[in-house]
């Protein structure tokens, strides 16, 4: 137990150092044009997907500065919520904490810290998704997953996030419902009521934003609404506002370009690399075969969301990042607890856990050590491009 406590306190310190380095760089940089435009989508051209926060920001005379501050506040709160979670789980023998940390170290985080490039996976709207998921994780320590308070909170926050960006429904609504189902299937009456409370509003909101997909006319109206503000230049920039006029035909053509230019191969590399991390996370979560099975169902749901999102938009780096970080938080929502599970059936252990490499190191510890070295090496030596045709995967 003492060893685990020391290691987990070390994990908290490591994450705090990573957070400090990331936030220090983000604090002095302005959000890039594409991400800024995505945040500023509003309802001035009529109700449309992704417009909730933009409508709020549109009230201010300088919406660009407001978005820039808001983005930094969200990032700060997200990292703070993880630090709170790590502290709450500091006595736990499982290494969920460390796995969450190393997920941030994959995909070019070191390159971000040593160059002038923006780390777009913290600038786009999904950073708000992560904060909401972490809020649901921390809320479960006050209200259990089988309480109406947690279910209603989950329903309200999920609906708001779908109005912010429909990808929340693609990635996280099925997984959150699966978690609700797992924690309530023994109580059929409560399961029915909680299912209705969660599925009806989220499904309705998703259909609403799916129908109101956006058009060129709506984009023009939104551009007009920001005249005489600090973001009036956005119509000239490569802005996320233009995504409202994106068509599935363009996505299909872009997917063909991925094969033609060869950029699909580095993305397959990152996809399978991060899948390995996720599977390892589910393995290190517990020796219980049932939990291992549930963890991989959650992973499958995340991958299905990735396939839908990748074909419709092809922001592969963004979507791989969303799958892995989101998955790590989701399994923490389902499995994390203050208590250590001492009542453990030796016969239910995964077979690898029964072998001892040395007197002091299990096979699991050896795997963890190998994974740590691999991830640190790859995070230092590789850069993950965000989207579009890339000819090759660059090492060093």
Tab-separated table of C-alpha atoms in Angstrom:
chain	number	residue	atom	x	y	z
A	1	UNK	CA	0.000	0.000	0.000
A	2	UNK	CA	2.786	2.435	0.899
A	3	UNK	CA	4.479	1.828	-2.457
A	4	UNK	CA	1.261	2.595	-4.300
A	5	UNK	CA	0.705	5.789	-2.318
A	6	UNK	CA	4.217	7.026	-3.074
A	7	UNK	CA	3.881	6.192	-6.768
A	8	UNK	CA	0.498	7.900	-7.024
A	9	UNK	CA	1.764	11.035	-5.296
A	10	UNK	CA	4.611	10.990	-7.808
A	11	UNK	CA	2.011	10.775	-10.622
A	12	UNK	CA	0.253	13.850	-9.229
A	13	UNK	CA	3.516	15.780	-9.218
A	14	UNK	CA	4.372	14.692	-12.781
A	15	UNK	CA	0.955	15.707	-14.063
A	16	UNK	CA	1.167	19.054	-12.272
A	17	UNK	CA	4.519	19.733	-13.972
A	18	UNK	CA	3.083	18.812	-17.406
A	19	UNK	CA	0.052	20.993	-16.756
A	20	UNK	CA	2.224	23.941	-15.714
A	21	UNK	CA	4.354	23.717	-18.871
A	22	UNK	CA	1.327	23.416	-21.168
A	23	UNK	CA	-0.660	26.179	-19.514
A	24	UNK	CA	2.285	28.570	-19.403
A	25	UNK	CA	2.663	28.312	-23.182
A	26	UNK	CA	-1.082	28.483	-23.901
A	27	UNK	CA	-1.507	31.473	-21.584
A	28	UNK	CA	0.713	33.679	-23.766
A	29	UNK	CA	-0.708	32.534	-27.130
A	30	UNK	CA	-3.908	33.633	-28.871
A	31	UNK	CA	-6.355	30.973	-30.015
A	32	UNK	CA	-5.887	30.135	-33.723
A	33	UNK	CA	-8.335	31.342	-36.373
A	34	UNK	CA	-9.990	27.994	-37.074
A	35	UNK	CA	-10.702	27.261	-33.412
A	36	UNK	CA	-11.812	30.844	-32.797
A	37	UNK	CA	-14.306	30.660	-35.660
A	38	UNK	CA	-15.634	27.343	-34.390
A	39	UNK	CA	-16.303	28.855	-30.961
A	40	UNK	CA	-18.041	31.890	-32.538
A	41	UNK	CA	-20.755	30.036	-34.497
A	42	UNK	CA	-24.043	31.628	-33.378
A	43	UNK	CA	-27.792	31.721	-34.160
A	44	UNK	CA	-27.810	35.051	-35.973
A	45	UNK	CA	-28.519	33.269	-39.270
A	46	UNK	CA	-31.114	30.984	-37.685
A	47	UNK	CA	-30.850	27.982	-35.373
A	48	UNK	CA	-27.887	25.834	-36.395
A	49	UNK	CA	-25.586	23.190	-34.917
A	50	UNK	CA	-22.673	24.311	-32.691
A	51	UNK	CA	-24.107	27.789	-32.070
A	52	UNK	CA	-24.852	27.790	-28.325
A	53	UNK	CA	-21.681	29.386	-26.935
A	54	UNK	CA	-21.208	31.638	-29.960
A	55	UNK	CA	-24.612	33.178	-29.276
A	56	UNK	CA	-23.475	33.987	-25.749
A	57	UNK	CA	-20.124	35.412	-26.914
A	58	UNK	CA	-21.897	37.509	-29.552
A	59	UNK	CA	-23.363	39.673	-26.781
A	60	UNK	CA	-19.942	41.210	-26.054
A	61	UNK	CA	-18.267	43.977	-28.052
A	62	UNK	CA	-14.992	42.033	-28.217
A	63	UNK	CA	-16.031	38.375	-28.625
A	64	UNK	CA	-12.544	37.326	-29.775
A	65	UNK	CA	-10.942	38.341	-26.493
A	66	UNK	CA	-13.778	36.749	-24.527
A	67	UNK	CA	-13.292	33.429	-26.371
A	68	UNK	CA	-9.537	33.603	-25.818
A	69	UNK	CA	-10.002	34.040	-22.053
A	70	UNK	CA	-12.815	31.472	-21.889
A	71	UNK	CA	-10.683	28.845	-23.649
A	72	UNK	CA	-7.861	29.308	-21.130
A	73	UNK	CA	-10.288	29.119	-18.199
A	74	UNK	CA	-11.731	25.846	-19.544
A	75	UNK	CA	-8.244	24.358	-19.997
A	76	UNK	CA	-7.277	25.440	-16.476
A	77	UNK	CA	-10.439	23.944	-14.969
A	78	UNK	CA	-9.961	20.714	-16.911
A	79	UNK	CA	-6.417	20.199	-15.677
A	80	UNK	CA	-7.462	21.218	-12.160
A	81	UNK	CA	-10.286	18.661	-12.212
A	82	UNK	CA	-7.783	15.940	-13.119
A	83	UNK	CA	-5.511	16.993	-10.250
A	84	UNK	CA	-8.505	16.799	-7.892
A	85	UNK	CA	-9.340	13.337	-9.206
A	86	UNK	CA	-5.751	12.152	-8.815
A	87	UNK	CA	-5.739	13.396	-5.229
A	88	UNK	CA	-9.058	11.692	-4.440
A	89	UNK	CA	-7.762	8.407	-5.863
A	90	UNK	CA	-4.264	8.732	-4.382
A	91	UNK	CA	-4.605	5.598	-2.252
A	92	UNK	CA	-5.709	3.401	-5.104
A	93	UNK	CA	-3.451	0.539	-6.168
A	94	UNK	CA	-4.545	0.754	-9.812
A	95	UNK	CA	-2.617	3.072	-12.131
A	96	UNK	CA	-5.503	4.875	-13.789
A	97	UNK	CA	-3.867	8.148	-12.805
A	98	UNK	CA	-0.625	7.475	-14.578
A	99	UNK	CA	-2.345	6.189	-17.712
A	100	UNK	CA	-4.304	9.429	-18.024
A	101	UNK	CA	-1.046	11.348	-17.751
A	102	UNK	CA	0.734	9.380	-20.471
A	103	UNK	CA	-2.247	9.765	-22.792
A	104	UNK	CA	-1.397	13.469	-22.818
A	105	UNK	CA	2.201	12.611	-23.711
A	106	UNK	CA	1.295	10.850	-26.967
A	107	UNK	CA	0.869	12.628	-30.274
A	108	UNK	CA	3.496	15.348	-30.231
A	109	UNK	CA	3.036	17.044	-26.846
A	110	UNK	CA	6.802	17.507	-26.498
A	111	UNK	CA	6.932	18.977	-30.004
A	112	UNK	CA	4.230	21.435	-28.950
A	113	UNK	CA	6.229	22.509	-25.911
A	114	UNK	CA	9.423	23.050	-27.914
A	115	UNK	CA	8.011	24.856	-31.012
A	116	UNK	CA	5.772	27.825	-31.794
A	117	UNK	CA	2.904	25.610	-32.963
A	118	UNK	CA	-0.466	25.603	-31.182
A	119	UNK	CA	-1.604	22.332	-29.634
A	120	UNK	CA	-4.962	22.250	-31.376
A	121	UNK	CA	-6.362	19.369	-29.298
A	122	UNK	CA	-6.615	21.786	-26.375
A	123	UNK	CA	-7.973	24.657	-28.471
A	124	UNK	CA	-10.937	23.019	-30.132
A	125	UNK	CA	-14.345	22.534	-28.534
A	126	UNK	CA	-13.583	19.053	-27.259
A	127	UNK	CA	-11.629	20.577	-24.363
A	128	UNK	CA	-15.060	21.530	-23.016
A	129	UNK	CA	-16.201	17.915	-23.521
A	130	UNK	CA	-13.322	16.706	-21.355
A	131	UNK	CA	-14.176	19.216	-18.632
A	132	UNK	CA	-17.828	18.103	-18.620
A	133	UNK	CA	-16.810	14.429	-18.405
A	134	UNK	CA	-14.436	15.218	-15.537
A	135	UNK	CA	-17.257	17.133	-13.826
A	136	UNK	CA	-19.474	14.048	-14.086
A	137	UNK	CA	-16.605	11.961	-12.711
A	138	UNK	CA	-16.171	14.216	-9.672
A	139	UNK	CA	-19.941	14.516	-9.209
A	140	UNK	CA	-20.211	10.747	-8.731
A	141	UNK	CA	-18.300	11.084	-5.455
A	142	UNK	CA	-21.192	13.195	-4.124
A	143	UNK	CA	-24.122	11.559	-5.929
A	144	UNK	CA	-23.836	7.900	-7.007
A	145	UNK	CA	-24.371	6.806	-10.593
A	146	UNK	CA	-27.669	5.196	-9.606
A	147	UNK	CA	-29.166	8.441	-8.303
A	148	UNK	CA	-31.605	10.740	-10.089
A	149	UNK	CA	-29.356	13.721	-9.358
A	150	UNK	CA	-26.433	12.244	-11.307
A	151	UNK	CA	-28.679	11.023	-14.161
A	152	UNK	CA	-30.393	14.401	-14.561
A	153	UNK	CA	-27.053	16.227	-14.371
A	154	UNK	CA	-25.680	13.889	-17.028
A	155	UNK	CA	-28.722	14.501	-19.238
A	156	UNK	CA	-28.595	18.306	-18.945
A	157	UNK	CA	-24.832	18.575	-19.480
A	158	UNK	CA	-24.895	16.130	-22.409
A	159	UNK	CA	-27.697	18.083	-24.108
A	160	UNK	CA	-25.783	21.352	-23.689
A	161	UNK	CA	-22.654	19.766	-25.141
A	162	UNK	CA	-24.556	18.457	-28.177
A	163	UNK	CA	-25.736	22.021	-28.801
A	164	UNK	CA	-22.080	23.065	-28.545
A	165	UNK	CA	-20.852	20.386	-30.975
A	166	UNK	CA	-22.732	17.336	-32.237
A	167	UNK	CA	-19.633	15.137	-31.841
A	168	UNK	CA	-20.453	14.820	-28.138
A	169	UNK	CA	-23.457	12.703	-29.138
A	170	UNK	CA	-21.366	10.577	-31.492
A	171	UNK	CA	-18.553	9.910	-29.025
A	172	UNK	CA	-19.941	10.090	-25.512
A	173	UNK	CA	-23.738	9.735	-25.349
A	174	UNK	CA	-23.712	5.960	-26.161
A	175	UNK	CA	-20.877	5.367	-23.687
A	176	UNK	CA	-22.532	7.366	-20.919
A	177	UNK	CA	-25.775	5.479	-21.447
A	178	UNK	CA	-23.877	2.179	-21.294
A	179	UNK	CA	-22.459	3.320	-17.934
A	180	UNK	CA	-25.964	4.216	-16.744
A	181	UNK	CA	-27.191	0.793	-17.895
A	182	UNK	CA	-24.359	-1.081	-16.133
A	183	UNK	CA	-25.004	0.652	-12.828
A	184	UNK	CA	-28.776	0.290	-12.862
A	185	UNK	CA	-29.735	-2.921	-14.666
A	186	UNK	CA	-30.470	-4.706	-11.363
A	187	UNK	CA	-33.204	-2.176	-10.631
A	188	UNK	CA	-35.507	-2.471	-13.641
A	189	UNK	CA	-37.863	0.319	-12.618
A	190	UNK	CA	-35.072	2.816	-12.032
A	191	UNK	CA	-33.302	1.691	-15.219
A	192	UNK	CA	-36.417	2.475	-17.264
A	193	UNK	CA	-36.912	5.908	-15.732
A	194	UNK	CA	-33.194	6.802	-15.928
A	195	UNK	CA	-33.070	5.624	-19.546
A	196	UNK	CA	-35.965	7.899	-20.455
A	197	UNK	CA	-34.451	10.803	-18.529
A	198	UNK	CA	-31.185	10.477	-20.437
A	199	UNK	CA	-32.108	9.222	-23.899
A	200	UNK	CA	-35.170	11.360	-24.691
A	201	UNK	CA	-33.574	14.829	-24.303
A	202	UNK	CA	-30.196	13.858	-25.798
A	203	UNK	CA	-31.813	12.132	-28.797
A	204	UNK	CA	-34.152	15.073	-29.388
A	205	UNK	CA	-31.306	17.617	-29.230
A	206	UNK	CA	-29.125	15.539	-31.536
A	207	UNK	CA	-31.894	15.247	-34.137
A	208	UNK	CA	-32.432	18.994	-33.836
A	209	UNK	CA	-28.803	19.834	-34.640
A	210	UNK	CA	-28.604	17.102	-37.294
A	211	UNK	CA	-31.560	18.584	-39.175
A	212	UNK	CA	-30.204	22.133	-38.832
A	213	UNK	CA	-26.832	21.266	-40.298
A	214	UNK	CA	-25.960	24.705	-41.700
A	215	UNK	CA	-25.484	26.351	-45.095
A	216	UNK	CA	-23.515	28.997	-46.931
A	217	UNK	CA	-26.247	31.574	-46.250
A	218	UNK	CA	-26.098	30.920	-42.509
A	219	UNK	CA	-22.308	31.283	-42.564
A	220	UNK	CA	-22.634	34.657	-44.307
A	221	UNK	CA	-25.195	35.835	-41.756
A	222	UNK	CA	-22.867	34.858	-38.897
A	223	UNK	CA	-19.971	36.726	-40.519
A	224	UNK	CA	-22.212	39.806	-40.821
A	225	UNK	CA	-23.088	39.621	-37.113
A	226	UNK	CA	-19.430	40.126	-36.176
A	227	UNK	CA	-18.900	43.287	-38.222
A	228	UNK	CA	-17.368	46.136	-36.195
A	229	UNK	CA	-16.020	43.693	-33.607
A	230	UNK	CA	-12.495	42.450	-32.923
A	231	UNK	CA	-13.136	39.372	-35.114
A	232	UNK	CA	-14.482	41.048	-38.247
A	233	UNK	CA	-11.398	39.729	-40.094
A	234	UNK	CA	-12.613	36.119	-39.762
A	235	UNK	CA	-14.336	36.117	-43.140
A	236	UNK	CA	-10.868	36.434	-44.705
A	237	UNK	CA	-9.292	33.761	-42.498
A	238	UNK	CA	-9.462	29.975	-42.629
A	239	UNK	CA	-12.081	29.912	-39.912
A	240	UNK	CA	-14.099	27.166	-38.272
A	241	UNK	CA	-17.238	29.087	-39.191
A	242	UNK	CA	-16.846	27.646	-42.680
A	243	UNK	CA	-17.396	24.130	-41.336
A	244	UNK	CA	-21.146	24.774	-41.349
A	245	UNK	CA	-21.064	24.695	-45.155
A	246	UNK	CA	-19.106	21.415	-45.269
A	247	UNK	CA	-20.765	18.585	-47.203
A	248	UNK	CA	-20.400	14.799	-47.020
A	249	UNK	CA	-19.392	14.818	-50.676
A	250	UNK	CA	-16.336	16.899	-49.757
A	251	UNK	CA	-15.555	14.433	-46.961
A	252	UNK	CA	-15.648	11.554	-49.441
A	253	UNK	CA	-13.280	13.353	-51.819
A	254	UNK	CA	-10.922	14.137	-48.950
A	255	UNK	CA	-10.935	10.499	-47.853
A	256	UNK	CA	-9.788	9.485	-51.336
A	257	UNK	CA	-6.962	12.035	-51.087
A	258	UNK	CA	-5.831	10.367	-47.876
A	259	UNK	CA	-5.122	7.155	-49.771
A	260	UNK	CA	-3.644	8.943	-52.782
A	261	UNK	CA	-1.156	11.012	-50.782
A	262	UNK	CA	-0.383	8.261	-48.279
A	263	UNK	CA	-1.349	10.172	-45.135
A	264	UNK	CA	-3.666	7.384	-44.097
A	265	UNK	CA	-0.641	5.316	-43.008
A	266	UNK	CA	0.668	7.607	-40.250
A	267	UNK	CA	-2.876	7.946	-38.962
A	268	UNK	CA	-3.303	4.175	-38.842
A	269	UNK	CA	-0.058	4.088	-36.881
A	270	UNK	CA	-1.379	6.573	-34.324
A	271	UNK	CA	-4.776	4.919	-34.212
A	272	UNK	CA	-3.381	1.476	-33.395
A	273	UNK	CA	-0.783	2.944	-31.041
A	274	UNK	CA	-3.501	4.716	-29.040
A	275	UNK	CA	-5.730	1.640	-29.205
A	276	UNK	CA	-2.910	-0.272	-27.559
A	277	UNK	CA	-2.784	2.346	-24.799
A	278	UNK	CA	-6.548	2.070	-24.275
A	279	UNK	CA	-6.502	-1.731	-24.118
A	280	UNK	CA	-3.630	-1.562	-21.684
A	281	UNK	CA	-5.617	0.898	-19.592
A	282	UNK	CA	-8.521	-1.534	-19.407
A	283	UNK	CA	-6.067	-4.293	-18.473
A	284	UNK	CA	-4.357	-2.293	-15.742
A	285	UNK	CA	-7.728	-1.181	-14.404
A	286	UNK	CA	-8.441	-4.484	-12.693
A	287	UNK	CA	-7.803	-8.204	-12.796
A	288	UNK	CA	-11.550	-8.791	-12.897
A	289	UNK	CA	-12.500	-10.359	-16.250
A	290	UNK	CA	-15.966	-8.799	-16.127
A	291	UNK	CA	-14.531	-5.296	-15.727
A	292	UNK	CA	-12.040	-5.981	-18.488
A	293	UNK	CA	-14.949	-6.954	-20.754
A	294	UNK	CA	-16.973	-3.847	-19.852
A	295	UNK	CA	-13.939	-1.622	-20.412
A	296	UNK	CA	-13.477	-2.949	-23.917
A	297	UNK	CA	-17.157	-2.445	-24.744
A	298	UNK	CA	-16.622	1.218	-23.830
A	299	UNK	CA	-13.562	1.211	-26.085
A	300	UNK	CA	-15.607	-0.271	-28.936
A	301	UNK	CA	-18.220	2.476	-28.536
A	302	UNK	CA	-15.451	5.092	-28.708
A	303	UNK	CA	-14.033	3.522	-31.871
A	304	UNK	CA	-17.466	3.483	-33.531
A	305	UNK	CA	-17.689	7.206	-32.785
A	306	UNK	CA	-14.215	7.663	-34.247
A	307	UNK	CA	-15.206	5.930	-37.519
A	308	UNK	CA	-18.295	8.118	-37.945
A	309	UNK	CA	-16.402	11.319	-37.109
A	310	UNK	CA	-13.346	10.493	-39.231
A	311	UNK	CA	-15.369	9.860	-42.367
A	312	UNK	CA	-17.507	12.976	-41.910
A	313	UNK	CA	-14.658	15.354	-41.128
A	314	UNK	CA	-11.226	13.676	-41.288
A	315	UNK	CA	-9.683	15.692	-38.451
A	316	UNK	CA	-7.890	12.514	-37.541
A	317	UNK	CA	-5.514	13.791	-34.937
A	318	UNK	CA	-8.367	15.528	-33.186
A	319	UNK	CA	-10.589	12.448	-33.305
A	320	UNK	CA	-7.924	9.992	-32.142
A	321	UNK	CA	-7.149	12.329	-29.259
A	322	UNK	CA	-10.857	12.615	-28.385
A	323	UNK	CA	-11.259	8.825	-28.454
A	324	UNK	CA	-8.367	8.057	-26.122
A	325	UNK	CA	-8.656	10.885	-23.591
A	326	UNK	CA	-12.447	10.559	-23.528
A	327	UNK	CA	-12.203	6.798	-23.071
A	328	UNK	CA	-9.795	7.166	-20.142
A	329	UNK	CA	-12.218	9.502	-18.363
A	330	UNK	CA	-15.235	7.304	-19.145
A	331	UNK	CA	-13.791	4.185	-17.562
A	332	UNK	CA	-12.823	6.263	-14.540
A	333	UNK	CA	-16.458	7.375	-14.286
A	334	UNK	CA	-17.573	3.760	-14.311
A	335	UNK	CA	-14.895	2.101	-12.185
A	336	UNK	CA	-13.026	4.554	-9.957
A	337	UNK	CA	-13.746	4.580	-6.246
A	338	UNK	CA	-12.181	5.774	-3.010
A	339	UNK	CA	-11.946	2.227	-1.695
A	340	UNK	CA	-9.416	-0.427	-2.590
A	341	UNK	CA	-11.002	-3.726	-3.519
A	342	UNK	CA	-9.381	-6.221	-1.157
A	343	UNK	CA	-11.955	-8.968	-1.641
A	344	UNK	CA	-10.560	-10.350	-4.850
A	345	UNK	CA	-11.059	-13.849	-6.194
A	346	UNK	CA	-7.692	-15.267	-7.250
A	347	UNK	CA	-9.370	-17.482	-9.840
A	348	UNK	CA	-10.759	-14.448	-11.668
A	349	UNK	CA	-7.348	-12.892	-12.254
A	350	UNK	CA	-6.169	-12.398	-15.794
A	351	UNK	CA	-3.697	-15.167	-16.522
A	352	UNK	CA	-0.664	-12.881	-16.905
A	353	UNK	CA	-1.103	-11.604	-13.346
A	354	UNK	CA	-0.376	-15.097	-11.983
A	355	UNK	CA	3.215	-15.030	-13.203
A	356	UNK	CA	6.008	-13.342	-11.271
A	357	UNK	CA	9.024	-12.030	-13.149
A	358	UNK	CA	11.022	-11.425	-9.981
A	359	UNK	CA	10.343	-11.322	-6.313
A	360	UNK	CA	9.590	-7.612	-6.564
A	361	UNK	CA	8.060	-7.217	-10.026
A	362	UNK	CA	4.947	-8.757	-11.541
A	363	UNK	CA	4.350	-9.157	-15.253
A	364	UNK	CA	1.932	-6.230	-15.070
A	365	UNK	CA	4.621	-3.954	-13.589
A	366	UNK	CA	6.993	-4.983	-16.374
A	367	UNK	CA	4.360	-4.088	-18.979
A	368	UNK	CA	3.768	-0.721	-17.322
A	369	UNK	CA	7.491	0.069	-17.308
A	370	UNK	CA	7.806	-0.895	-20.988
A	371	UNK	CA	4.799	1.208	-21.904
A	372	UNK	CA	6.184	4.236	-20.079
A	373	UNK	CA	9.499	4.055	-21.966
A	374	UNK	CA	7.744	3.557	-25.333
A	375	UNK	CA	5.365	6.474	-24.894
A	376	UNK	CA	8.040	8.891	-23.702
A	377	UNK	CA	10.257	7.939	-26.657
A	378	UNK	CA	7.463	8.338	-29.201
A	379	UNK	CA	6.171	11.577	-27.719
A	380	UNK	CA	9.638	13.117	-27.972
A	381	UNK	CA	10.370	11.885	-31.493
A	382	UNK	CA	7.064	12.185	-33.378
A	383	UNK	CA	4.642	14.856	-34.504
A	384	UNK	CA	1.009	14.140	-35.273
A	385	UNK	CA	-0.380	16.415	-38.046
A	386	UNK	CA	-3.898	17.604	-37.373
A	387	UNK	CA	-5.699	16.994	-40.673
A	388	UNK	CA	-5.433	16.778	-44.442
A	389	UNK	CA	-2.949	15.044	-46.762
A	390	UNK	CA	0.451	14.348	-45.202
A	391	UNK	CA	3.006	12.435	-47.226
A	392	UNK	CA	4.759	10.525	-44.471
A	393	UNK	CA	5.133	9.888	-40.772
A	394	UNK	CA	8.122	11.854	-39.457
A	395	UNK	CA	10.405	10.480	-36.768
A	396	UNK	CA	13.045	12.776	-35.198
